[in-house]
mmCIF file of C-alpha atoms and ligand atoms in Angstrom:
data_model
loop_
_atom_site.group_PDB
_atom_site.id
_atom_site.type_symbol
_atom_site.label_atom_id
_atom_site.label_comp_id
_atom_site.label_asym_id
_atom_site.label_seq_id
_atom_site.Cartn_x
_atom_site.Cartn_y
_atom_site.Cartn_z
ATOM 1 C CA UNK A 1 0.000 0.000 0.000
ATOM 2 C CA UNK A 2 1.120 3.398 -0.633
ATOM 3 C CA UNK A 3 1.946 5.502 1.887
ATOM 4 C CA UNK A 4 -0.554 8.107 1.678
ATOM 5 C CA UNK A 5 -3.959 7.487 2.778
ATOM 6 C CA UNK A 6 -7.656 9.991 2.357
ATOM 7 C CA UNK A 7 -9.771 9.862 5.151
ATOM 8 C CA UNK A 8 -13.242 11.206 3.585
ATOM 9 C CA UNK A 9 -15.794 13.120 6.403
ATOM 10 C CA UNK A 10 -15.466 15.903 8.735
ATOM 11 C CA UNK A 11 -16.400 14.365 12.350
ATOM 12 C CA UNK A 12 -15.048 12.680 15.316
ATOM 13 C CA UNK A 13 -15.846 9.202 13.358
ATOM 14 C CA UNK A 14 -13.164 10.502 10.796
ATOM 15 C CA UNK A 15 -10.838 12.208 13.871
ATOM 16 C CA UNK A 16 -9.925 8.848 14.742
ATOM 17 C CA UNK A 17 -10.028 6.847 12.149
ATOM 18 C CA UNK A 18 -7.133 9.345 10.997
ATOM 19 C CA UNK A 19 -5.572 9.171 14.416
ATOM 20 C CA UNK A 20 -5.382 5.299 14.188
ATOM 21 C CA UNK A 21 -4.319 5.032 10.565
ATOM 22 C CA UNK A 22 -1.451 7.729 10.998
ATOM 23 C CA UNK A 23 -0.288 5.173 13.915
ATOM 24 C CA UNK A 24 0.834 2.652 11.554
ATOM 25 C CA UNK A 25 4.512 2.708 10.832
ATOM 26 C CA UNK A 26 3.441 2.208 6.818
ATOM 27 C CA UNK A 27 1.825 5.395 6.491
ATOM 28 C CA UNK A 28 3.400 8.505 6.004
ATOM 29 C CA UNK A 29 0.384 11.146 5.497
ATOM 30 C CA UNK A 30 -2.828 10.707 6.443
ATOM 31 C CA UNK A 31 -5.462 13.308 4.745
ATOM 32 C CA UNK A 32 -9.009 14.229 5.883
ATOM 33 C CA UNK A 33 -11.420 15.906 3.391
ATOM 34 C CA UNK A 34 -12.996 18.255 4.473
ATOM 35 C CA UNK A 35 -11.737 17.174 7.746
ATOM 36 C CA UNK A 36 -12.510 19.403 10.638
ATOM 37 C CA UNK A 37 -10.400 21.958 13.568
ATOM 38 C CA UNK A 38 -9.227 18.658 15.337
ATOM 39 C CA UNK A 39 -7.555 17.295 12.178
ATOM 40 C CA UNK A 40 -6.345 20.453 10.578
ATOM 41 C CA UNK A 41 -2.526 20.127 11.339
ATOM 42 C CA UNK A 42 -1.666 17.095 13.762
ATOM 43 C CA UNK A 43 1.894 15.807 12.905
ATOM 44 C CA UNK A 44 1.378 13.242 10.090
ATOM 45 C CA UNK A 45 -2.693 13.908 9.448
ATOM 46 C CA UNK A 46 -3.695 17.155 7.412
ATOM 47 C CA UNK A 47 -6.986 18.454 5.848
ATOM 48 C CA UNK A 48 -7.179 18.842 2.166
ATOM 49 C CA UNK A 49 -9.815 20.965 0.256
ATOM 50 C CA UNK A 50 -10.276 18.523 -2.881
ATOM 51 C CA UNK A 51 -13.891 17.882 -3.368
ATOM 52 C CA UNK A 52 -15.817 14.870 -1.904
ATOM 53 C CA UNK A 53 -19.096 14.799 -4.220
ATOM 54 C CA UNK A 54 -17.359 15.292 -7.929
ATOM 55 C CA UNK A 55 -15.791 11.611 -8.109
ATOM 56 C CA UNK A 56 -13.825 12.776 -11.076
ATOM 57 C CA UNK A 57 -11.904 15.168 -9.085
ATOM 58 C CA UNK A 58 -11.046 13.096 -6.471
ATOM 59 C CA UNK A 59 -9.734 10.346 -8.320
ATOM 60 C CA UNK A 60 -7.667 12.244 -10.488
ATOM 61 C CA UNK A 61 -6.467 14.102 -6.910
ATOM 62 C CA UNK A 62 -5.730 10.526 -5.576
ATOM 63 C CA UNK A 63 -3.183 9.792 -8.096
ATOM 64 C CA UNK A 64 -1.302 13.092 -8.466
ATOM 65 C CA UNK A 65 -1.076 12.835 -4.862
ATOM 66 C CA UNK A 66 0.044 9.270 -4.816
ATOM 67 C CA UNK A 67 -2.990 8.436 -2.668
ATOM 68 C CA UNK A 68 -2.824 4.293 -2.245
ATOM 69 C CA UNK A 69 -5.935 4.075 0.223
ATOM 70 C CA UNK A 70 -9.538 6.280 0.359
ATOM 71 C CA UNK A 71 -11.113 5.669 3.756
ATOM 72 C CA UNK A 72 -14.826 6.701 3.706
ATOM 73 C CA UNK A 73 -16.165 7.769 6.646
ATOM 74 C CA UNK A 74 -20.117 8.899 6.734
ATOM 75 C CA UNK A 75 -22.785 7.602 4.788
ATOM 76 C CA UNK A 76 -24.190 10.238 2.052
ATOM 77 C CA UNK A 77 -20.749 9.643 -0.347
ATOM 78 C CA UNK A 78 -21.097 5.666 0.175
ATOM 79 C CA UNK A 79 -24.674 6.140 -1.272
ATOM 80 C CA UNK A 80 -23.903 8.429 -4.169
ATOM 81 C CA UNK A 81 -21.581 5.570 -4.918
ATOM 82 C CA UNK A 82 -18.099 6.981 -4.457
ATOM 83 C CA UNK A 83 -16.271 3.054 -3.971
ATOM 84 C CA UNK A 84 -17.707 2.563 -7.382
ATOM 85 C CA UNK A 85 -16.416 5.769 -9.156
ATOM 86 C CA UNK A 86 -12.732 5.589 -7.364
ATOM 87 C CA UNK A 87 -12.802 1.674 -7.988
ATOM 88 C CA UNK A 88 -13.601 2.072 -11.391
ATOM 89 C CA UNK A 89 -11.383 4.626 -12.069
ATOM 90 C CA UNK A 90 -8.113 2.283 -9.915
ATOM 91 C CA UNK A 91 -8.370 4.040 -6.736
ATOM 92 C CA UNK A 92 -8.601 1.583 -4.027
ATOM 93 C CA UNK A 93 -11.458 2.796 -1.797
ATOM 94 C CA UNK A 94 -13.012 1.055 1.507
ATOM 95 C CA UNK A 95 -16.340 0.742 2.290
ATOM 96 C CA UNK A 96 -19.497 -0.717 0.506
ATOM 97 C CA UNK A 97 -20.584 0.076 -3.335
ATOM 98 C CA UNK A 98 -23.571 2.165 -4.032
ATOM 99 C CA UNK A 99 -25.785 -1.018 -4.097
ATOM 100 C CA UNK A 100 -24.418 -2.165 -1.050
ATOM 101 C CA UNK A 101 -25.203 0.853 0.978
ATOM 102 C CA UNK A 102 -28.628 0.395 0.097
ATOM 103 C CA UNK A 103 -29.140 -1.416 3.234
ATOM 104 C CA UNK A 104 -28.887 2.127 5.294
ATOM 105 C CA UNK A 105 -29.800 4.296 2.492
ATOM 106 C CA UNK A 106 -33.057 2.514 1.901
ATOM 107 C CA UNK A 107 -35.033 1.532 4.501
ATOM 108 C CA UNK A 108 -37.435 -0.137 2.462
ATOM 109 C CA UNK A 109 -34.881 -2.314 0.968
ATOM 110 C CA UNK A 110 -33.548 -3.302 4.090
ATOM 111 C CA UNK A 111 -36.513 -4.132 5.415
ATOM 112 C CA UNK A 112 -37.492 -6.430 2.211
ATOM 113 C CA UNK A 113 -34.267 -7.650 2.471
ATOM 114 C CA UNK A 114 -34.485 -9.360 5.815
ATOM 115 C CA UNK A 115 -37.863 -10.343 5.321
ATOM 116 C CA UNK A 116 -36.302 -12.400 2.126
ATOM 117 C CA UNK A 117 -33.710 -13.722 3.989
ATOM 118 C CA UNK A 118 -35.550 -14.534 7.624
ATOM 119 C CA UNK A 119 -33.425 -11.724 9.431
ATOM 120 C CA UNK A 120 -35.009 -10.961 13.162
ATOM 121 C CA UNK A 121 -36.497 -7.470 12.907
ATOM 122 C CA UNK A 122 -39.460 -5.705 13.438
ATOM 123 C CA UNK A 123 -43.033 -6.754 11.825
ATOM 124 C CA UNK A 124 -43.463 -3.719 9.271
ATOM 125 C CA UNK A 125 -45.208 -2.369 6.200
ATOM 126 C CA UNK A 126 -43.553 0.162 3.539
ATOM 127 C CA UNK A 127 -46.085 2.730 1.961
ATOM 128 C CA UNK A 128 -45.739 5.790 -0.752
ATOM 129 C CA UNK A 129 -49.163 6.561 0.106
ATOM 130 C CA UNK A 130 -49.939 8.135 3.282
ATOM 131 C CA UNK A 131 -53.569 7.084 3.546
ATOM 132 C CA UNK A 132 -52.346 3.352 3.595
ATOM 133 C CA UNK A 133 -50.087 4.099 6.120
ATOM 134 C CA UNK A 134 -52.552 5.332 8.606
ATOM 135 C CA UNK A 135 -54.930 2.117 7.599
ATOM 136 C CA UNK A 136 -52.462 0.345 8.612
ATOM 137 C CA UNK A 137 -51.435 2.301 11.644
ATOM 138 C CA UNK A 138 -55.155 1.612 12.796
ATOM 139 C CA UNK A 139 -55.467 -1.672 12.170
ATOM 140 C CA UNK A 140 -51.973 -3.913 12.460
ATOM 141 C CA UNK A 141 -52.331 -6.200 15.435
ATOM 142 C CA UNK A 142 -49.430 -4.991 16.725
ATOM 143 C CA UNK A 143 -48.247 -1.373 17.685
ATOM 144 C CA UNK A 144 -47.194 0.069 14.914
ATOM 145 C CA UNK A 145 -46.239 2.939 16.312
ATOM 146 C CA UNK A 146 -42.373 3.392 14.924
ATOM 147 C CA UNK A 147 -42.200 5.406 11.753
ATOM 148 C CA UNK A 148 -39.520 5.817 9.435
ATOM 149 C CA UNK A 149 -38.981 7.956 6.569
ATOM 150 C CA UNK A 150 -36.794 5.275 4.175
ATOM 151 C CA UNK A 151 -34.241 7.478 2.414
ATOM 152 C CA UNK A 152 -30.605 8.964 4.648
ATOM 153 C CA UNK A 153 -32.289 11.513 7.131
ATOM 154 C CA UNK A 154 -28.909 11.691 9.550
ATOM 155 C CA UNK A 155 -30.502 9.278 12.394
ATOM 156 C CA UNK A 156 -33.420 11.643 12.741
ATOM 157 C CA UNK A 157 -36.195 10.568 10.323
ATOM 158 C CA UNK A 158 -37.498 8.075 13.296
ATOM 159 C CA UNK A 159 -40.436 9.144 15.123
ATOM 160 C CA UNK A 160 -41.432 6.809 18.121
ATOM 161 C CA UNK A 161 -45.106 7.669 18.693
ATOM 162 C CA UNK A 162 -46.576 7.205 22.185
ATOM 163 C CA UNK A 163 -50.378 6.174 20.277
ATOM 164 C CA UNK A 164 -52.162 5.989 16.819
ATOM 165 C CA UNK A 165 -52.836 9.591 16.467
ATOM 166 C CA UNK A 166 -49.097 10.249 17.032
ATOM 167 C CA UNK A 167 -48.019 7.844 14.544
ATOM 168 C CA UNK A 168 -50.756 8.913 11.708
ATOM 169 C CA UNK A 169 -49.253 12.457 12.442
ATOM 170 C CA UNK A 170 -45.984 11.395 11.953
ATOM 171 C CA UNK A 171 -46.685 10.331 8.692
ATOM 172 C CA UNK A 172 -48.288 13.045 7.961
ATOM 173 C CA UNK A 173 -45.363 15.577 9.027
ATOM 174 C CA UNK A 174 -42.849 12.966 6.702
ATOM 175 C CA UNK A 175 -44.838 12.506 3.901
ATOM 176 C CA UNK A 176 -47.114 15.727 3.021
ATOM 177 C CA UNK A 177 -45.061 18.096 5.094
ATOM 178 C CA UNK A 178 -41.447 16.220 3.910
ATOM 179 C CA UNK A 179 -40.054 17.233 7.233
ATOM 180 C CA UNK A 180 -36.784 14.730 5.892
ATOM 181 C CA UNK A 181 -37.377 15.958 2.105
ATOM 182 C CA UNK A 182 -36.861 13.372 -0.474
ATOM 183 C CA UNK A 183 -36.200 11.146 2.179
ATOM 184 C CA UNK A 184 -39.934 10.869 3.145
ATOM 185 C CA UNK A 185 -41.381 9.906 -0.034
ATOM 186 C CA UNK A 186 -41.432 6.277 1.350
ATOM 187 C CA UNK A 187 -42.380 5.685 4.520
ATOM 188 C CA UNK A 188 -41.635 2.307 6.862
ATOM 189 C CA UNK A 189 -44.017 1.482 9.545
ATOM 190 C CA UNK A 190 -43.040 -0.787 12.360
ATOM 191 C CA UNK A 191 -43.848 -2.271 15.403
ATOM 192 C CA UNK A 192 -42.139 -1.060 18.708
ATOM 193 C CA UNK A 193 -39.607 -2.875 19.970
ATOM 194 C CA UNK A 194 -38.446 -2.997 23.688
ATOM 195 C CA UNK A 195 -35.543 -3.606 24.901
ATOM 196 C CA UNK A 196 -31.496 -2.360 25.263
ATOM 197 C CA UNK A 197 -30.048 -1.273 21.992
ATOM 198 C CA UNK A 198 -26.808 -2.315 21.335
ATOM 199 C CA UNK A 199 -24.514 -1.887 18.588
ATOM 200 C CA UNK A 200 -22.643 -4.292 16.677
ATOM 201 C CA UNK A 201 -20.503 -4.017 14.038
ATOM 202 C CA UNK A 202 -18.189 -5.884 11.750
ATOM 203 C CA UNK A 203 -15.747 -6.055 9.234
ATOM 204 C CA UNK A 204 -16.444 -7.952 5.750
ATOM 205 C CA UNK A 205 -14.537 -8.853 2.419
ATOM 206 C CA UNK A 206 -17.998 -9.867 0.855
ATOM 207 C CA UNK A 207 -17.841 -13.573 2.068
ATOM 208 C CA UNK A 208 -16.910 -13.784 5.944
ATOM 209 C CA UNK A 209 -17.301 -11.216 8.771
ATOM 210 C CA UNK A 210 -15.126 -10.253 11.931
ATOM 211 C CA UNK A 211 -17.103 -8.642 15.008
ATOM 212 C CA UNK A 212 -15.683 -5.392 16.395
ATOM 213 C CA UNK A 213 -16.341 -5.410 20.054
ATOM 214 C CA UNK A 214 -20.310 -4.561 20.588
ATOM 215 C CA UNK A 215 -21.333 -0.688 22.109
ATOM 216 C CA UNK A 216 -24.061 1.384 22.786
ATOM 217 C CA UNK A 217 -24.866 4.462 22.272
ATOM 218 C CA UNK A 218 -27.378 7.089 23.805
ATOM 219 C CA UNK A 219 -29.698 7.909 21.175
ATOM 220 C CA UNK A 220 -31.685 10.634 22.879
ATOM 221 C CA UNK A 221 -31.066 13.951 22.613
ATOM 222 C CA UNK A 222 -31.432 15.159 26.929
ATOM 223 C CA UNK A 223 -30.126 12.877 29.941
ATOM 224 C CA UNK A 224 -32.909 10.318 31.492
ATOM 225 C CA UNK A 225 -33.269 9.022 28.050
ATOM 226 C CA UNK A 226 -36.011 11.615 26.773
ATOM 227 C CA UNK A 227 -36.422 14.103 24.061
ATOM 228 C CA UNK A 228 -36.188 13.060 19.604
ATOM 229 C CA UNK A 229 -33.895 10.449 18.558
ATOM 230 C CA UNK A 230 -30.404 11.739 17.822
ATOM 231 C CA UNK A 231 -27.845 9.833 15.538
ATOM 232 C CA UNK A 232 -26.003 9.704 18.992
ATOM 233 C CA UNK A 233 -24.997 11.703 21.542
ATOM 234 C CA UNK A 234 -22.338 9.312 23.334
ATOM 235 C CA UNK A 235 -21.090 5.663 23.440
ATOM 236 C CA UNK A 236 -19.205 3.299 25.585
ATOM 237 C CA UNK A 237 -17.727 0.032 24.385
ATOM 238 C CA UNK A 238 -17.618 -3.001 25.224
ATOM 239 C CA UNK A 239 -21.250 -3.107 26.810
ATOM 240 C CA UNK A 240 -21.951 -5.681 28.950
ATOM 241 C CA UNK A 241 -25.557 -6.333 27.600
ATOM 242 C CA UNK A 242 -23.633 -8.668 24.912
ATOM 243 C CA UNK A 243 -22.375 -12.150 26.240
ATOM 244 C CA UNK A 244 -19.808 -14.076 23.917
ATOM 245 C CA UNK A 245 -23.170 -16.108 23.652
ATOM 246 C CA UNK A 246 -25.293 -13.685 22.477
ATOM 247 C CA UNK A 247 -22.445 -11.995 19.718
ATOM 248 C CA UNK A 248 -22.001 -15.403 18.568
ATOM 249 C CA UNK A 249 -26.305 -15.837 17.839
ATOM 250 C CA UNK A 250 -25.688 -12.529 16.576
ATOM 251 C CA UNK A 251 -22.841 -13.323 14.115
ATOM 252 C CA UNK A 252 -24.479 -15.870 12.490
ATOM 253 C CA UNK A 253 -28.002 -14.574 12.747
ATOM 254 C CA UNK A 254 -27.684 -11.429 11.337
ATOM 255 C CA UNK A 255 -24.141 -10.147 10.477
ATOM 256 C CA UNK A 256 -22.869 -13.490 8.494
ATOM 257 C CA UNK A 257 -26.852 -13.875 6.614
ATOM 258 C CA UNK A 258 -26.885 -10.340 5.578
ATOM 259 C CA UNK A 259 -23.099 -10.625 4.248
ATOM 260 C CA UNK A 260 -24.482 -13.922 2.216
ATOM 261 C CA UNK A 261 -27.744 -12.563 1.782
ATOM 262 C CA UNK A 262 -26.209 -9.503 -0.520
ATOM 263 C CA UNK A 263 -23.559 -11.908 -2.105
ATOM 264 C CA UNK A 264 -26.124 -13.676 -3.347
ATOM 265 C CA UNK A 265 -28.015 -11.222 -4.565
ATOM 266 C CA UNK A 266 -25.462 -9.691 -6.638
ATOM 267 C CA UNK A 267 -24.713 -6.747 -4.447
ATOM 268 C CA UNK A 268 -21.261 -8.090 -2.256
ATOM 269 C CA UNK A 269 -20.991 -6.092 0.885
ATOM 270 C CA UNK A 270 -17.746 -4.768 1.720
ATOM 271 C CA UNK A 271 -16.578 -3.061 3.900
ATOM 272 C CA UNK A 272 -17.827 -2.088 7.830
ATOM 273 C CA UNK A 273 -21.524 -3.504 8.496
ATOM 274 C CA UNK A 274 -23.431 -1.817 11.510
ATOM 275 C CA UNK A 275 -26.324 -3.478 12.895
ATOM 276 C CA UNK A 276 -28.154 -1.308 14.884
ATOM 277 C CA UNK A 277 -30.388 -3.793 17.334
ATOM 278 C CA UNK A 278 -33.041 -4.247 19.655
ATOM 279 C CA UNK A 279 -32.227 -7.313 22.476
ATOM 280 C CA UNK A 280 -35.747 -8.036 23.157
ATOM 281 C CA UNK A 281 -37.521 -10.817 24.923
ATOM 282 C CA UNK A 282 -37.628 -12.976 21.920
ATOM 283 C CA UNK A 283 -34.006 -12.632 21.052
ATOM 284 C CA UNK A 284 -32.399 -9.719 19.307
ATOM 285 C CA UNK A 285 -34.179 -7.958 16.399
ATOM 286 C CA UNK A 286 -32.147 -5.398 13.848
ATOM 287 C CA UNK A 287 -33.132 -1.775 14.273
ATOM 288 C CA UNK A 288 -31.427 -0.871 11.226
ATOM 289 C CA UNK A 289 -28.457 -1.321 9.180
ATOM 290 C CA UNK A 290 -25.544 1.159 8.619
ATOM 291 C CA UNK A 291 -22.805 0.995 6.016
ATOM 292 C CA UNK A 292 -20.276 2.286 8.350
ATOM 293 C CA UNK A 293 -18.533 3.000 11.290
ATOM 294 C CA UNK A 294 -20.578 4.475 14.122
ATOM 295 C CA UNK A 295 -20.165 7.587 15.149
ATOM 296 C CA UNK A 296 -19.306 7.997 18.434
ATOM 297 C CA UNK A 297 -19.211 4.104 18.537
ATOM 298 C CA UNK A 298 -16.165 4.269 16.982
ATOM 299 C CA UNK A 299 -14.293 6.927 19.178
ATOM 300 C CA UNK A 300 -15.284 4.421 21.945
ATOM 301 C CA UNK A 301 -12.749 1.615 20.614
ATOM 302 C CA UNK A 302 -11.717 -0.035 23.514
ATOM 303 C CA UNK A 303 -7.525 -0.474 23.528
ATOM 304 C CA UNK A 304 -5.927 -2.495 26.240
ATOM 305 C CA UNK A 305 -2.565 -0.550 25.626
ATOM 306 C CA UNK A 306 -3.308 2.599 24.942
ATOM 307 C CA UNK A 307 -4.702 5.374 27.703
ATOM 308 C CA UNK A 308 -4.958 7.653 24.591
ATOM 309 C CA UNK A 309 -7.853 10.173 24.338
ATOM 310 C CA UNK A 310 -7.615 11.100 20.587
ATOM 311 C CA UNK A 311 -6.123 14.458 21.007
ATOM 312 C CA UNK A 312 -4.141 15.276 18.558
ATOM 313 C CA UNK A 313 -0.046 16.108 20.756
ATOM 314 C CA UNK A 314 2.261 14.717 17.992
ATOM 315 C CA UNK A 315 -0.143 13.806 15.982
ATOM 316 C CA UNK A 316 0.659 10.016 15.943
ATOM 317 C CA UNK A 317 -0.648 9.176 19.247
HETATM 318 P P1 AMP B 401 -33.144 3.669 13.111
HETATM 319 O O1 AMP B 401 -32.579 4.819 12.338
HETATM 320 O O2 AMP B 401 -34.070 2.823 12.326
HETATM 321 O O3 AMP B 401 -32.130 2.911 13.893
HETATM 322 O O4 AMP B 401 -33.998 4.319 14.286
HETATM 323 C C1 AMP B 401 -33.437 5.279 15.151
HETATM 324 C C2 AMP B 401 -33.790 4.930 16.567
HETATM 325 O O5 AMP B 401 -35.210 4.846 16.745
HETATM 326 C C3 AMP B 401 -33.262 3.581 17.007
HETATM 327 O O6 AMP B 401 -31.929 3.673 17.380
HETATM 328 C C4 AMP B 401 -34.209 3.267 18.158
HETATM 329 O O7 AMP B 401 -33.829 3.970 19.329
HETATM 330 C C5 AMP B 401 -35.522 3.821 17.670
HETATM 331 N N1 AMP B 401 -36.278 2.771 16.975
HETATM 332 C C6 AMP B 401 -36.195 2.462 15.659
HETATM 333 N N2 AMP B 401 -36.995 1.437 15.342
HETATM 334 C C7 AMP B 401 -37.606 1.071 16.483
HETATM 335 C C8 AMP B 401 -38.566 0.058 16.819
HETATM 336 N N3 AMP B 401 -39.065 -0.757 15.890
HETATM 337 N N4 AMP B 401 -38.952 -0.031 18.109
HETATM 338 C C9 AMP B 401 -38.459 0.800 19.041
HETATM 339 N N5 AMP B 401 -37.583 1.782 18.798
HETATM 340 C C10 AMP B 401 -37.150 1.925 17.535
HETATM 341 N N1 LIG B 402 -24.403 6.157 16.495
HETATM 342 C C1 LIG B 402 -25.324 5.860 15.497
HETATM 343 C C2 LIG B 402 -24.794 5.824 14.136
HETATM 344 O O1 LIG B 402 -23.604 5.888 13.915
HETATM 345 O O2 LIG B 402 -25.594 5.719 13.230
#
């Protein structure tokens, strides 16, 4: 691998995923674009202005910069297809292809997806028509009560309604007010899960997976768990709600059938796969899928060497 490596994002997520890579001895120069304050000038890791959204660009910038490895941090470029682009044009870029990322990018899909492939989740029904949606609001024998605009809405386009009235408003606010724009035009509607929600996350090369240590995170926005859903406001890892038993049903119920699942479907995942889930009384039930790191899960990291906070002092540590 060359020595230069592009970190692509601009939060804590990407902080330390340039922190860590600038710690191996084969790098020499670790960029973030558009990076942020923290990883502005911090010994080996610098920000660089090249653009993230015109592939072209960046893939020409990658090789007159001698940049062997793109590292893609949020979401919104994995779904606008930016492994594709820099793959295609001999960049070597991590993270999932376009398709791929359609398990966080698309509800809907996701949801159809595990259905097709006996994944735990939540009974549901998808809906481009609002009226439907409240029919079915009304009359599923089962709260429906969790709805969920289907496109990216930045962890926010969840609304966990307290009755039927709530819910039917919900969809009204996502679909005929687009509080989360485009991202409303499909809605999900779900039943409510209780439970802990954990975290848990793995790497893949398309065939096998490899379990990062499982977290949680506090997803609302004021202490005593109240107020909207955020995409997180703080993590620890690991949590103790996970046994060795329990990642191991988890493994092979969910991470290891949605990495065959998509293989076999034509769409190979690779890259970091983030199942958000519920640990309910019947077992443990996926929230949603993400097609990345979490962020803050992954500032949470646990290291048995290392007391290190992050902070950029010679930038290498
Ligand atoms: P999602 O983006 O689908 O993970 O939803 C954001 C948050 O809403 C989750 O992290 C949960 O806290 C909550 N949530 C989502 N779906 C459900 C559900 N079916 N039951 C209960 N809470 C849910
Ligand atoms: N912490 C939630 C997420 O990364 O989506």
């Amino acid at each position: 691998m060359s020595e230069r490596v592009l970190v692509v994002g601009s939060g804590g997520r990407e902080h330390v995923l340039a922190w860590k890579l600038a710690q191996s001895p084969q790098i020499q120069q670790v960029l973030v674009a558009p990076g942020n304050a923290g990883t502005a000038n911090c010994g080996k890791i610098s920000n660089s202005e090249v653009s993230i959204s015109n592939h072209t660009i960046l893939a020409q910038f990658c090789k007159d910069h001698h940049v062997g490895l793109v590292v893609v941090g949020p979401e919104v470029p994995l779904a606008a297809g930016i492994v594709d682009d820099l793959t295609a044009a001999g960049v070597l870029c991590f993270g999932p292809s376009a398709k791929a990322a359609q398990l966080e990018a698309s509800k809907s899909f996701s949801k159809a997806f595990m259905e097709r492939h006996s994944i735990p989740t939540a009974r549901y029904g998808s809906f481009t028509d609002p009226q439907e949606a409240c029919n079915y609001i009304r009359t599923a024998d089962f709260p429906a009560l969790v709805v969920k605009a289907s496109g990216l809405a930045a962890g926010k386009g969840v609304i966990v309604a307290k009755d039927q009235d709530e819910a039917c408003q919900a969809v009204m606010d996502i679909m005929k007010d687009r509080a989360f724009g485009a991202a409303g035009e499909t809605v999900v509607v779900e039943e409510l899960l209780e439970g802990e929600e954990v975290s848990c996350l793995c790497f893949s090369d398309g065939f096998t997976v490899s379990p990062m240590p499982p977290a949680q995170d506090h997803k609302r926005l004021q202490d005593g768990d109240v107020g909207p859903n955020t995409g997180g406001m703080g993590a620890y890892c690991p949590t103790p709600q996970v046994s060795q038993e329990l990642l191991q049903q988890i493994r092979e119920t969910v991470l290891q059938k949605t990495v065959d699942g998509m293989r076999e479907e034509g769409a190979p995942y690779i890259g970091v796969l983030y199942a958000g889930l519920m640990l309910t009384k019947q077992g443990p039930k996926v929230l949603e899928f993400n097609c990345r790191f979490g962020d803050p899960e992954c500032q949470v990291w646990p290291s048995p060497t290392s007391t290190n906070t992050g902070v950029c002092e010679n930038g290498t540590d």
